[in-house]
PDB file of C-alpha atoms in Angstrom:
ATOM      1  CA  MET A 107     -38.363 -10.372   2.524  1.00 51.00           C
ATOM      2  CA  PRO A 108     -35.234  -8.173   2.205  1.00 56.00           C
ATOM      3  CA  SER A 109     -33.909  -9.164   5.634  1.00 74.00           C
ATOM      4  CA  GLU A 110     -34.314 -12.906   5.115  1.00 88.00           C
ATOM      5  CA  VAL A 111     -30.903 -13.445   3.469  1.00 91.00           C
ATOM      6  CA  LEU A 112     -29.078 -11.413   6.098  1.00 92.00           C
ATOM      7  CA  ARG A 113     -30.929 -13.224   8.879  1.00 91.00           C
ATOM      8  CA  GLU A 114     -29.817 -16.598   7.479  1.00 92.00           C
ATOM      9  CA  LEU A 115     -26.218 -15.393   7.220  1.00 93.00           C
ATOM     10  CA  ILE A 116     -26.299 -14.369  10.879  1.00 93.00           C
ATOM     11  CA  LEU A 117     -27.657 -17.781  11.839  1.00 91.00           C
ATOM     12  CA  LYS A 118     -24.696 -19.448  10.117  1.00 91.00           C
ATOM     13  CA  LEU A 119     -22.338 -17.819  12.601  1.00 91.00           C
ATOM     14  CA  ALA A 120     -21.398 -19.244  15.972  1.00 90.00           C
ATOM     15  CA  GLU A 121     -22.487 -17.208  18.997  1.00 90.00           C
ATOM     16  CA  PRO A 122     -18.951 -15.908  19.787  1.00 91.00           C
ATOM     17  CA  ASP A 123     -18.743 -14.464  16.258  1.00 92.00           C
ATOM     18  CA  ARG A 124     -22.179 -12.844  16.611  1.00 93.00           C
ATOM     19  CA  LEU A 125     -21.149 -11.204  19.877  1.00 93.00           C
ATOM     20  CA  GLU A 126     -17.895  -9.986  18.330  1.00 93.00           C
ATOM     21  CA  ILE A 127     -19.770  -8.462  15.389  1.00 95.00           C
ATOM     22  CA  ILE A 128     -22.134  -6.616  17.723  1.00 94.00           C
ATOM     23  CA  ARG A 129     -19.141  -5.287  19.643  1.00 94.00           C
ATOM     24  CA  GLU A 130     -17.372  -4.160  16.463  1.00 94.00           C
ATOM     25  CA  ALA A 131     -20.532  -2.499  15.151  1.00 94.00           C
ATOM     26  CA  ALA A 132     -20.929  -0.661  18.480  1.00 94.00           C
ATOM     27  CA  ILE A 133     -24.622  -1.493  18.845  1.00 94.00           C
ATOM     28  CA  ARG A 134     -26.653  -2.678  21.838  1.00 93.00           C
ATOM     29  CA  ASP A 135     -27.179  -6.413  22.133  1.00 93.00           C
ATOM     30  CA  ASP A 136     -30.963  -6.510  22.135  1.00 93.00           C
ATOM     31  CA  ARG A 137     -31.263  -9.423  19.727  1.00 92.00           C
ATOM     32  CA  PRO A 138     -34.491 -11.454  19.750  1.00 91.00           C
ATOM     33  CA  LEU A 139     -34.455 -15.086  20.822  1.00 87.00           C
ATOM     34  CA  LEU A 140     -33.934 -16.570  17.347  1.00 89.00           C
ATOM     35  CA  LEU A 141     -30.664 -14.651  16.841  1.00 90.00           C
ATOM     36  CA  ARG A 142     -29.299 -15.280  20.320  1.00 86.00           C
ATOM     37  CA  GLY A 143     -27.095 -18.127  21.510  1.00 75.00           C
ATOM     38  CA  ASP A 144     -27.912 -21.547  20.089  1.00 66.00           C
ATOM     39  CA  ALA A 145     -31.653 -20.980  20.073  1.00 63.00           C
ATOM     40  CA  GLU A 146     -33.510 -22.685  17.242  1.00 69.00           C
ATOM     41  CA  ASP A 147     -36.942 -21.252  17.966  1.00 75.00           C
ATOM     42  CA  GLY A 148     -38.374 -17.776  18.222  1.00 80.00           C
ATOM     43  CA  PRO A 149     -40.594 -15.398  16.261  1.00 85.00           C
ATOM     44  CA  VAL A 150     -39.126 -14.882  12.787  1.00 89.00           C
ATOM     45  CA  GLU A 151     -40.857 -11.506  12.579  1.00 90.00           C
ATOM     46  CA  GLU A 152     -38.907 -10.203  15.569  1.00 90.00           C
ATOM     47  CA  ALA A 153     -35.642 -11.470  14.094  1.00 90.00           C
ATOM     48  CA  ASP A 154     -36.344  -9.826  10.728  1.00 91.00           C
ATOM     49  CA  SER A 155     -37.294  -6.566  12.399  1.00 92.00           C
ATOM     50  CA  TRP A 156     -33.986  -6.527  14.298  1.00 94.00           C
ATOM     51  CA  VAL A 157     -32.049  -7.354  11.129  1.00 93.00           C
ATOM     52  CA  THR A 158     -33.793  -4.586   9.186  1.00 91.00           C
ATOM     53  CA  GLN A 159     -32.947  -2.063  11.881  1.00 92.00           C
ATOM     54  CA  ASN A 160     -29.306  -3.088  12.388  1.00 93.00           C
ATOM     55  CA  GLY A 161     -28.375  -4.785   9.119  1.00 92.00           C
ATOM     56  CA  ALA A 162     -26.421  -1.904   7.565  1.00 91.00           C
ATOM     57  CA  LYS A 163     -24.262  -1.544  10.699  1.00 94.00           C
ATOM     58  CA  ILE A 164     -23.396  -5.185  11.147  1.00 95.00           C
ATOM     59  CA  LEU A 165     -22.996  -6.174   7.477  1.00 95.00           C
ATOM     60  CA  PRO A 166     -19.381  -4.960   6.957  1.00 95.00           C
ATOM     61  CA  HIS A 167     -18.277  -6.960   9.998  1.00 95.00           C
ATOM     62  CA  LEU A 168     -20.334 -10.009   9.047  1.00 95.00           C
ATOM     63  CA  LEU A 169     -18.751 -10.095   5.577  1.00 95.00           C
ATOM     64  CA  ARG A 170     -15.349 -10.403   7.224  1.00 93.00           C
ATOM     65  CA  ARG A 171     -16.481 -13.783   8.551  1.00 93.00           C
ATOM     66  CA  ILE A 172     -18.742 -15.082   5.778  1.00 93.00           C
ATOM     67  CA  ASP A 173     -18.296 -14.659   2.027  1.00 92.00           C
ATOM     68  CA  PRO A 174     -21.867 -14.939   0.675  1.00 92.00           C
ATOM     69  CA  SER A 175     -22.704 -16.521  -2.654  1.00 90.00           C
ATOM     70  CA  ASP A 176     -23.317 -14.311  -5.687  1.00 89.00           C
ATOM     71  CA  ASP A 177     -27.087 -14.839  -5.381  1.00 90.00           C
ATOM     72  CA  GLU A 178     -27.003 -13.788  -1.736  1.00 91.00           C
ATOM     73  CA  MET A 179     -24.975 -10.702  -2.658  1.00 92.00           C
ATOM     74  CA  VAL A 180     -27.585  -9.752  -5.261  1.00 90.00           C
ATOM     75  CA  HIS A 181     -30.313  -9.915  -2.589  1.00 90.00           C
ATOM     76  CA  LEU A 182     -28.249  -7.800  -0.190  1.00 91.00           C
ATOM     77  CA  VAL A 183     -27.673  -5.153  -2.869  1.00 90.00           C
ATOM     78  CA  GLN A 184     -31.279  -5.116  -4.068  1.00 87.00           C
ATOM     79  CA  SER A 185     -32.598  -4.848  -0.505  1.00 85.00           C
ATOM     80  CA  GLY A 186     -30.556  -1.672   0.008  1.00 86.00           C
ATOM     81  CA  VAL A 187     -28.666  -3.020   3.009  1.00 88.00           C
ATOM     82  CA  LEU A 188     -25.473  -2.908   0.907  1.00 88.00           C
ATOM     83  CA  PRO A 189     -25.516   0.544  -0.733  1.00 84.00           C
ATOM     84  CA  PHE A 190     -23.231   1.757  -3.496  1.00 84.00           C
ATOM     85  CA  ASP A 191     -22.818   4.858  -5.605  1.00 86.00           C
ATOM     86  CA  ARG A 192     -24.376   4.080  -9.004  1.00 87.00           C
ATOM     87  CA  SER A 193     -22.224   6.735 -10.642  1.00 88.00           C
ATOM     88  CA  LEU A 194     -19.367   4.234 -10.219  1.00 88.00           C
ATOM     89  CA  LEU A 195     -20.935   2.210 -13.030  1.00 87.00           C
ATOM     90  CA  GLU A 196     -19.935   4.972 -15.460  1.00 89.00           C
ATOM     91  CA  PRO A 197     -16.574   4.668 -17.290  1.00 87.00           C
ATOM     92  CA  ARG A 198     -13.514   6.376 -15.804  1.00 87.00           C
ATOM     93  CA  GLU A 199      -9.966   6.837 -17.010  1.00 87.00           C
ATOM     94  CA  PHE A 200      -7.245   5.687 -14.666  1.00 87.00           C
ATOM     95  CA  LEU A 201      -3.607   4.684 -14.593  1.00 86.00           C
ATOM     96  CA  VAL A 202      -2.269   1.500 -13.003  1.00 86.00           C
ATOM     97  CA  ARG A 203       1.478   1.484 -12.364  1.00 83.00           C
ATOM     98  CA  PHE A 204       3.581  -1.554 -11.458  1.00 82.00           C
ATOM     99  CA  ASN A 205       6.987  -1.123  -9.829  1.00 79.00           C
ATOM    100  CA  HIS A 206       9.338  -3.675  -8.332  1.00 73.00           C
ATOM    101  CA  PRO A 207      13.128  -3.989  -7.922  1.00 69.00           C
ATOM    102  CA  ALA A 208      13.678  -5.911 -11.174  1.00 65.00           C
ATOM    103  CA  MET A 209      12.449  -2.905 -13.155  1.00 67.00           C
ATOM    104  CA  ARG A 210      15.042  -0.539 -11.748  1.00 63.00           C
ATOM    105  CA  GLY A 211      17.780  -2.031 -13.899  1.00 58.00           C
ATOM    106  CA  ALA A 212      16.002  -1.114 -17.127  1.00 56.00           C
ATOM    107  CA  CYS A 213      18.026   1.090 -19.457  1.00 52.00           C
ATOM    108  CA  ASP A 214      17.124   3.565 -22.204  1.00 57.00           C
ATOM    109  CA  GLY A 215      13.583   3.793 -20.875  1.00 58.00           C
ATOM    110  CA  GLY A 216      12.816   0.248 -21.993  1.00 64.00           C
ATOM    111  CA  LEU A 217      11.720  -2.827 -20.077  1.00 69.00           C
ATOM    112  CA  PRO A 218      12.118  -6.544 -20.742  1.00 71.00           C
ATOM    113  CA  LEU A 219       9.097  -8.049 -22.469  1.00 74.00           C
ATOM    114  CA  SER A 220       8.835 -10.571 -19.631  1.00 75.00           C
ATOM    115  CA  GLU A 221       8.163  -7.759 -17.141  1.00 76.00           C
ATOM    116  CA  VAL A 222       5.397  -6.318 -19.293  1.00 78.00           C
ATOM    117  CA  ALA A 223       3.855  -9.756 -19.838  1.00 82.00           C
ATOM    118  CA  ALA A 224       3.962 -10.674 -16.152  1.00 82.00           C
ATOM    119  CA  THR A 225       2.354  -7.433 -14.995  1.00 83.00           C
ATOM    120  CA  SER A 226      -0.260  -7.802 -17.738  1.00 85.00           C
ATOM    121  CA  LEU A 227      -1.155 -11.215 -16.351  1.00 84.00           C
ATOM    122  CA  ALA A 228      -1.335  -9.739 -12.845  1.00 85.00           C
ATOM    123  CA  LEU A 229      -3.564  -6.853 -13.928  1.00 87.00           C
ATOM    124  CA  THR A 230      -5.826  -9.196 -15.908  1.00 87.00           C
ATOM    125  CA  GLU A 231      -6.279 -11.455 -12.874  1.00 86.00           C
ATOM    126  CA  LEU A 232      -7.062  -8.547 -10.532  1.00 89.00           C
ATOM    127  CA  ILE A 233      -9.577  -6.983 -12.916  1.00 89.00           C
ATOM    128  CA  THR A 234     -11.211 -10.362 -13.609  1.00 88.00           C
ATOM    129  CA  SER A 235     -11.767 -10.939  -9.888  1.00 89.00           C
ATOM    130  CA  LEU A 236     -13.186  -7.416  -9.479  1.00 91.00           C
ATOM    131  CA  LEU A 237     -15.493  -7.796 -12.489  1.00 89.00           C
ATOM    132  CA  ALA A 238     -16.880 -11.018 -11.008  1.00 89.00           C
ATOM    133  CA  ALA A 239     -17.298  -9.441  -7.557  1.00 90.00           C
ATOM    134  CA  ASN A 240     -19.142  -6.425  -8.978  1.00 90.00           C
ATOM    135  CA  ARG A 241     -21.631  -8.371 -11.081  1.00 88.00           C
ATOM    136  CA  SER A 242     -23.962  -8.307  -8.056  1.00 88.00           C
ATOM    137  CA  PHE A 243     -23.965  -4.496  -8.327  1.00 89.00           C
ATOM    138  CA  GLY A 244     -25.096  -4.512 -11.956  1.00 85.00           C
ATOM    139  CA  ALA A 245     -21.658  -3.895 -13.462  1.00 85.00           C
ATOM    140  CA  ASP A 246     -20.967  -5.224 -16.956  1.00 81.00           C
ATOM    141  CA  ALA A 247     -18.300  -7.918 -17.205  1.00 76.00           C
ATOM    142  CA  VAL A 248     -16.294  -6.045 -19.839  1.00 80.00           C
ATOM    143  CA  MET A 249     -12.512  -5.789 -19.698  1.00 83.00           C
ATOM    144  CA  PRO A 250     -11.163  -2.209 -19.696  1.00 81.00           C
ATOM    145  CA  THR A 251      -9.227  -0.979 -22.689  1.00 80.00           C
ATOM    146  CA  VAL A 252      -5.588  -0.080 -21.990  1.00 77.00           C
ATOM    147  CA  ARG A 253      -2.670   1.814 -23.518  1.00 72.00           C
ATOM    148  CA  VAL A 254       0.797   0.840 -22.300  1.00 64.00           C
ATOM    149  CA  ALA A 255       3.048   3.887 -21.845  1.00 59.00           C
ATOM    150  CA  ALA A 256       6.578   3.559 -23.212  1.00 50.00           C
ATOM    151  CA  GLY A 257       9.432   3.268 -20.742  1.00 49.00           C
ATOM    152  CA  SER A 258       7.474   1.865 -17.791  1.00 54.00           C
ATOM    153  CA  VAL A 259       4.758  -0.630 -17.044  1.00 68.00           C
ATOM    154  CA  ASP A 260       1.981   1.943 -16.855  1.00 77.00           C
ATOM    155  CA  PHE A 261      -1.454   0.869 -18.034  1.00 82.00           C
ATOM    156  CA  LEU A 262      -3.692   3.776 -19.028  1.00 81.00           C
ATOM    157  CA  ALA A 263      -7.121   2.201 -18.772  1.00 83.00           C
ATOM    158  CA  THR A 264     -10.754   3.062 -19.384  1.00 85.00           C
ATOM    159  CA  GLY A 265     -13.279   1.101 -17.321  1.00 85.00           C
ATOM    160  CA  SER A 266     -16.036   1.499 -14.754  1.00 88.00           C
ATOM    161  CA  GLY A 267     -15.489   3.403 -11.547  1.00 89.00           C
ATOM    162  CA  LEU A 268     -16.076   0.156  -9.660  1.00 90.00           C
ATOM    163  CA  ILE A 269     -12.905  -1.283 -11.205  1.00 90.00           C
ATOM    164  CA  LEU A 270     -10.983   1.907 -10.451  1.00 89.00           C
ATOM    165  CA  GLY A 271     -12.183   1.905  -6.846  1.00 91.00           C
ATOM    166  CA  GLY A 272     -11.567  -1.811  -6.415  1.00 91.00           C
ATOM    167  CA  LEU A 273      -7.998  -1.621  -7.714  1.00 90.00           C
ATOM    168  CA  GLY A 274      -7.284   1.329  -5.451  1.00 90.00           C
ATOM    169  CA  LEU A 275      -8.730  -0.585  -2.510  1.00 91.00           C
ATOM    170  CA  LEU A 276      -6.631  -3.685  -3.218  1.00 89.00           C
ATOM    171  CA  ALA A 277      -3.476  -1.644  -3.743  1.00 86.00           C
ATOM    172  CA  THR A 278      -3.930   0.056  -0.370  1.00 86.00           C
ATOM    173  CA  CYS A 279      -5.119  -2.903   1.671  1.00 84.00           C
ATOM    174  CA  GLY A 280      -2.573  -5.323   0.224  1.00 79.00           C
ATOM    175  CA  VAL A 281       0.042  -3.860   2.560  1.00 65.00           C
ATOM    176  CA  GLY A 282      -2.153  -4.813   5.520  1.00 55.00           C
ATOM    177  CA  VAL A 283      -2.205  -8.500   4.657  1.00 60.00           C
ATOM    178  CA  ILE A 284      -1.102 -10.846   7.430  1.00 49.00           C
ATOM    179  CA  SER A 285      -2.176 -13.988   5.638  1.00 47.00           C
ATOM    180  CA  ALA A 286      -4.841 -14.858   3.117  1.00 46.00           C
ATOM    181  CA  PRO A 287      -6.437 -17.967   1.640  1.00 47.00           C
ATOM    182  CA  VAL A 288      -5.188 -18.872  -1.836  1.00 44.00           C
ATOM    183  CA  ILE A 289      -8.110 -19.804  -4.035  1.00 47.00           C
ATOM    184  CA  ALA A 290      -8.080 -22.475  -6.801  1.00 44.00           C
ATOM    185  CA  GLY A 291      -6.982 -20.489  -9.889  1.00 48.00           C
ATOM    186  CA  THR A 292      -4.341 -18.506  -8.093  1.00 50.00           C
ATOM    187  CA  ASP A 293      -1.782 -21.302  -8.426  1.00 53.00           C
ATOM    188  CA  VAL A 294      -2.363 -21.277 -12.178  1.00 52.00           C
ATOM    189  CA  LEU A 295      -1.832 -17.524 -12.271  1.00 52.00           C
ATOM    190  CA  THR A 296       1.328 -17.602 -10.160  1.00 57.00           C
ATOM    191  CA  GLY A 297       2.678 -20.428 -12.293  1.00 60.00           C
ATOM    192  CA  ALA A 298       2.058 -18.416 -15.450  1.00 61.00           C
ATOM    193  CA  ILE A 299       3.764 -15.318 -14.045  1.00 62.00           C
ATOM    194  CA  ASP A 300       6.705 -17.344 -12.795  1.00 63.00           C
ATOM    195  CA  LEU A 301       7.004 -18.974 -16.209  1.00 60.00           C
ATOM    196  CA  THR A 302       7.016 -15.562 -17.872  1.00 60.00           C
ATOM    197  CA  LEU A 303       9.587 -13.957 -15.581  1.00 59.00           C
ATOM    198  CA  ASN A 304      12.017 -16.899 -15.828  1.00 60.00           C
ATOM    199  CA  TRP A 305      12.089 -17.152 -19.612  1.00 51.00           C
ATOM    200  CA  GLN A 306      15.801 -16.297 -19.785  1.00 49.00           C
ATOM    201  CA  LYS A 307      16.742 -19.129 -17.442  1.00 53.00           C
ATOM    202  CA  ARG A 308      14.679 -21.585 -19.464  1.00 51.00           C
ATOM    203  CA  SER A 309      16.204 -20.311 -22.692  1.00 49.00           C
ATOM    204  CA  SER A 310      19.760 -20.864 -21.435  1.00 50.00           C
ATOM    205  CA  GLU A 311      18.870 -24.359 -20.296  1.00 54.00           C
ATOM    206  CA  LYS A 312      17.748 -25.188 -23.828  1.00 51.00           C
ATOM    207  CA  GLY A 313      21.258 -24.375 -25.033  1.00 52.00           C
ATOM    208  CA  ARG A 314      23.003 -27.088 -23.027  1.00 52.00           C
ATOM    209  CA  SER A 315      25.042 -29.684 -24.882  1.00 52.00           C
ATOM    210  CA  ASP A 316      23.556 -33.092 -25.681  1.00 51.00           C
ATOM    211  CA  ALA A 317      25.937 -34.768 -23.249  1.00 52.00           C
ATOM    212  CA  GLU A 318      24.877 -32.524 -20.356  1.00 61.00           C
ATOM    213  CA  ARG A 319      21.242 -33.009 -21.221  1.00 59.00           C
ATOM    214  CA  ALA A 320      21.581 -36.778 -21.368  1.00 58.00           C
ATOM    215  CA  LYS A 321      23.393 -36.844 -18.030  1.00 63.00           C
ATOM    216  CA  THR A 322      20.785 -34.638 -16.396  1.00 65.00           C
ATOM    217  CA  ASP A 323      17.916 -36.647 -17.861  1.00 65.00           C
ATOM    218  CA  ALA A 324      19.429 -39.884 -16.553  1.00 66.00           C
ATOM    219  CA  GLU A 325      19.841 -38.404 -13.073  1.00 72.00           C
ATOM    220  CA  ARG A 326      16.293 -37.087 -13.196  1.00 73.00           C
ATOM    221  CA  ALA A 327      14.984 -40.513 -14.247  1.00 71.00           C
ATOM    222  CA  ARG A 328      16.735 -42.165 -11.287  1.00 75.00           C
ATOM    223  CA  ALA A 329      15.421 -39.487  -8.923  1.00 73.00           C
ATOM    224  CA  ASP A 330      11.903 -39.892 -10.312  1.00 70.00           C
ATOM    225  CA  ALA A 331      12.064 -43.658  -9.817  1.00 70.00           C
ATOM    226  CA  GLU A 332      13.208 -43.220  -6.220  1.00 72.00           C
ATOM    227  CA  ARG A 333      10.538 -40.611  -5.633  1.00 69.00           C
ATOM    228  CA  ALA A 334       7.885 -42.905  -7.089  1.00 67.00           C
ATOM    229  CA  ARG A 335       8.928 -45.715  -4.740  1.00 69.00           C
ATOM    230  CA  ALA A 336       8.876 -43.332  -1.781  1.00 66.00           C
ATOM    231  CA  ASP A 337       5.453 -42.012  -2.788  1.00 62.00           C
ATOM    232  CA  ALA A 338       4.103 -45.546  -3.097  1.00 61.00           C
ATOM    233  CA  LYS A 339       5.298 -46.365   0.413  1.00 62.00           C
ATOM    234  CA  LYS A 340       3.844 -43.117   1.723  1.00 59.00           C
ATOM    235  CA  ILE A 341       0.470 -43.803   0.115  1.00 58.00           C
ATOM    236  CA  GLU A 342       0.485 -47.332   1.543  1.00 57.00           C
ATOM    237  CA  ALA A 343       1.243 -46.012   5.031  1.00 57.00           C
ATOM    238  CA  GLU A 344      -1.417 -43.299   4.758  1.00 56.00           C
ATOM    239  CA  THR A 345      -3.976 -45.844   3.551  1.00 56.00           C
ATOM    240  CA  ILE A 346      -3.276 -48.138   6.476  1.00 55.00           C
ATOM    241  CA  GLY A 347      -3.444 -45.175   8.843  1.00 54.00           C
ATOM    242  CA  GLN A 348      -6.759 -43.999   7.378  1.00 54.00           C
ATOM    243  CA  GLU A 349      -8.251 -47.465   7.639  1.00 55.00           C
ATOM    244  CA  LEU A 350      -7.143 -47.653  11.250  1.00 54.00           C
ATOM    245  CA  GLU A 351      -8.638 -44.222  11.969  1.00 54.00           C
ATOM    246  CA  ASN A 352     -11.905 -45.245  10.299  1.00 54.00           C
ATOM    247  CA  GLU A 353     -12.058 -48.404  12.387  1.00 52.00           C
ATOM    248  CA  ILE A 354     -11.465 -46.417  15.585  1.00 50.00           C
ATOM    249  CA  ASN A 355     -14.252 -44.006  14.602  1.00 51.00           C
ATOM    250  CA  ARG A 356     -16.628 -46.881  13.899  1.00 51.00           C
ATOM    251  CA  VAL A 357     -15.950 -48.343  17.323  1.00 48.00           C
ATOM    252  CA  ARG A 358     -16.288 -44.983  19.073  1.00 45.00           C
ATOM    253  CA  LEU A 359     -19.322 -43.685  17.196  1.00 46.00           C
ATOM    254  CA  GLY A 360     -21.146 -46.880  16.417  1.00 48.00           C
ATOM    255  CA  ASN A 361     -22.966 -47.617  13.183  1.00 47.00           C
ATOM    256  CA  LEU A 362     -26.094 -45.556  13.767  1.00 41.00           C
ATOM    257  CA  PRO A 363     -26.230 -42.336  11.679  1.00 43.00           C
ATOM    258  CA  ALA A 364     -27.662 -40.459  14.664  1.00 46.00           C
ATOM    259  CA  GLN A 365     -24.675 -41.434  16.793  1.00 41.00           C
ATOM    260  CA  ALA A 366     -22.228 -40.402  14.116  1.00 38.00           C
ATOM    261  CA  GLU A 367     -23.972 -37.064  13.651  1.00 45.00           C
ATOM    262  CA  ALA A 368     -23.973 -36.431  17.388  1.00 43.00           C
ATOM    263  CA  HIS A 369     -20.191 -36.887  17.519  1.00 40.00           C
ATOM    264  CA  ARG A 370     -19.425 -35.242  14.196  1.00 41.00           C
ATOM    265  CA  VAL A 371     -16.213 -33.196  14.292  1.00 43.00           C
ATOM    266  CA  GLU A 372     -16.592 -29.814  12.629  1.00 45.00           C
ATOM    267  CA  LYS A 373     -13.923 -28.821  10.120  1.00 44.00           C
ATOM    268  CA  PRO A 374     -12.022 -25.637  10.932  1.00 46.00           C
ATOM    269  CA  GLU A 375     -13.629 -22.624   9.280  1.00 61.00           C
ATOM    270  CA  THR A 376     -11.757 -20.671   6.641  1.00 76.00           C
ATOM    271  CA  HIS A 377     -12.203 -16.968   7.147  1.00 85.00           C
ATOM    272  CA  PRO A 378     -12.662 -14.636   4.153  1.00 89.00           C
ATOM    273  CA  ALA A 379      -9.568 -12.697   3.079  1.00 87.00           C
ATOM    274  CA  SER A 380     -10.816  -9.439   4.617  1.00 89.00           C
ATOM    275  CA  PHE A 381     -10.661 -11.014   8.075  1.00 88.00           C
ATOM    276  CA  PHE A 382      -6.848 -10.716   7.891  1.00 84.00           C
ATOM    277  CA  VAL A 383      -6.832  -6.998   7.072  1.00 86.00           C
ATOM    278  CA  PRO A 384      -7.459  -4.347   9.765  1.00 87.00           C
ATOM    279  CA  PHE A 385     -11.041  -3.168   9.406  1.00 90.00           C
ATOM    280  CA  ALA A 386     -10.031   0.453   9.968  1.00 89.00           C
ATOM    281  CA  LEU A 387      -7.779   0.210   6.900  1.00 89.00           C
ATOM    282  CA  ILE A 388     -10.572  -1.246   4.760  1.00 91.00           C
ATOM    283  CA  GLU A 389     -13.061   1.349   6.009  1.00 93.00           C
ATOM    284  CA  ARG A 390     -10.730   4.283   5.328  1.00 91.00           C
ATOM    285  CA  SER A 391      -9.671   3.034   1.893  1.00 91.00           C
ATOM    286  CA  SER A 392     -13.280   2.258   0.918  1.00 93.00           C
ATOM    287  CA  GLN A 393     -14.296   5.803   1.779  1.00 93.00           C
ATOM    288  CA  GLN A 394     -11.384   7.221  -0.243  1.00 90.00           C
ATOM    289  CA  ASN A 395     -12.486   5.190  -3.262  1.00 91.00           C
ATOM    290  CA  GLY A 396     -16.170   6.085  -2.997  1.00 92.00           C
ATOM    291  CA  LEU A 397     -17.244   2.671  -1.702  1.00 93.00           C
ATOM    292  CA  ALA A 398     -19.401   1.667   1.250  1.00 94.00           C
ATOM    293  CA  ALA A 399     -17.477  -0.283   3.877  1.00 94.00           C
ATOM    294  CA  ALA A 400     -19.455  -3.467   3.201  1.00 95.00           C
ATOM    295  CA  HIS A 401     -18.790  -3.131  -0.534  1.00 95.00           C
ATOM    296  CA  GLY A 402     -15.089  -2.718   0.167  1.00 94.00           C
ATOM    297  CA  VAL A 403     -15.029  -5.792   2.398  1.00 95.00           C
ATOM    298  CA  HIS A 404     -16.743  -7.814  -0.360  1.00 95.00           C
ATOM    299  CA  LEU A 405     -14.184  -6.708  -2.961  1.00 94.00           C
ATOM    300  CA  ILE A 406     -11.319  -7.546  -0.592  1.00 92.00           C
ATOM    301  CA  ASN A 407     -12.807 -11.022  -0.081  1.00 92.00           C
ATOM    302  CA  ARG A 408     -12.879 -11.701  -3.803  1.00 91.00           C
ATOM    303  CA  GLY A 409      -9.783  -9.819  -4.997  1.00 90.00           C
ATOM    304  CA  LEU A 410      -7.184 -10.067  -2.238  1.00 88.00           C
ATOM    305  CA  PRO A 411      -6.409 -13.792  -2.671  1.00 86.00           C
ATOM    306  CA  SER A 412      -5.383 -13.047  -6.266  1.00 85.00           C
ATOM    307  CA  LEU A 413      -3.179 -10.145  -5.156  1.00 86.00           C
ATOM    308  CA  PHE A 414      -1.680 -12.291  -2.418  1.00 82.00           C
ATOM    309  CA  GLY A 415      -0.783 -14.963  -4.992  1.00 81.00           C
ATOM    310  CA  ILE A 416       0.798 -12.344  -7.259  1.00 82.00           C
ATOM    311  CA  LEU A 417       2.931 -10.961  -4.429  1.00 80.00           C
ATOM    312  CA  ARG A 418       4.214 -14.450  -3.712  1.00 78.00           C
ATOM    313  CA  VAL A 419       5.706 -14.598  -7.193  1.00 76.00           C
ATOM    314  CA  ILE A 420       6.781 -10.942  -7.520  1.00 78.00           C
ATOM    315  CA  PRO A 421       7.913  -9.943  -4.017  1.00 77.00           C
ATOM    316  CA  GLY A 422       8.327  -6.236  -3.547  1.00 77.00           C
ATOM    317  CA  LEU A 423       5.774  -5.400  -6.247  1.00 79.00           C
ATOM    318  CA  LEU A 424       4.211  -1.975  -5.707  1.00 82.00           C
ATOM    319  CA  ILE A 425       0.900  -1.165  -7.406  1.00 84.00           C
ATOM    320  CA  THR A 426      -0.400   2.377  -7.568  1.00 85.00           C
ATOM    321  CA  VAL A 427      -3.713   3.499  -9.070  1.00 87.00           C
ATOM    322  CA  GLU A 428      -4.413   7.058 -10.185  1.00 87.00           C
ATOM    323  CA  ASN A 429      -7.700   8.570 -11.266  1.00 85.00           C
ATOM    324  CA  ILE A 430      -6.853  10.582 -14.389  1.00 81.00           C
ATOM    325  CA  ALA A 431      -9.916  12.801 -13.959  1.00 63.00           C
ATOM    326  CA  ARG A 432      -8.571  14.113 -10.639  1.00 50.00           C
ATOM    327  CA  GLN A 433      -5.282  15.330 -12.086  1.00 44.00           C
TER     328      GLN A 433
END
């Protein structure tokens, strides 16, 4: 049933989040019993009917609290509750421009190779995240072709309209970031960009004399030994502390699984990246880029952590996206 996936996503939320979503969606709270409070029983048919009627209105706000799996996204798209303009699957030509303070010192219209390489890594990461996010919409996972314009880091690209719209959305909503979760791969990306931008420093370090290198290596070896001893003591203390905490829990909860489950402490929830961006900004930018609000929220969830990681390494970076066809 098309509403089944959305119904299960709603049931994953705590009641305060459900009430907040209803308020944000500006709809009347006439939910059936199954979708209300902590109720576990109620007619499924009534719940599905309510979801079918209100799903499109609540989905953008729900996606700011839950980031569904790819399979769940496919069901939401196929059911029609998450609409999108299929013309966005067609190829478009667009320009992506990177600007930040380090580029202003370039002379004779040229740029250091490190700047071009770093922005290439950044663009590759952003497009990769958008390609993965748009697979649920039937988009091909094919990298755009690019031409780098001389004298600036301008990438003239040809790719689907979903990539164009997604990049425009990220470029606009990135300024609204308060905080964002950093996903597993982002540290690798930021490390690669940092490595690229600091090539000159590393090169000069390679030119040190043998005496300086030997002295530095000896100091580093002593520091590493001291750090290793400190880490060993820290691990020992943490182990003792964990064992003590486990013993306290065993005493408090008992050995019965039912008792432990009854007193189980829930881990703090991690909100999707879009939760930290004003919804009005996402809604307006989505409309400007031809995307439904729910689609825009989904792309922010998947792409913004990568952008956030990039901005940590290249502070002050400004990304602009232009649709060539509109010029």
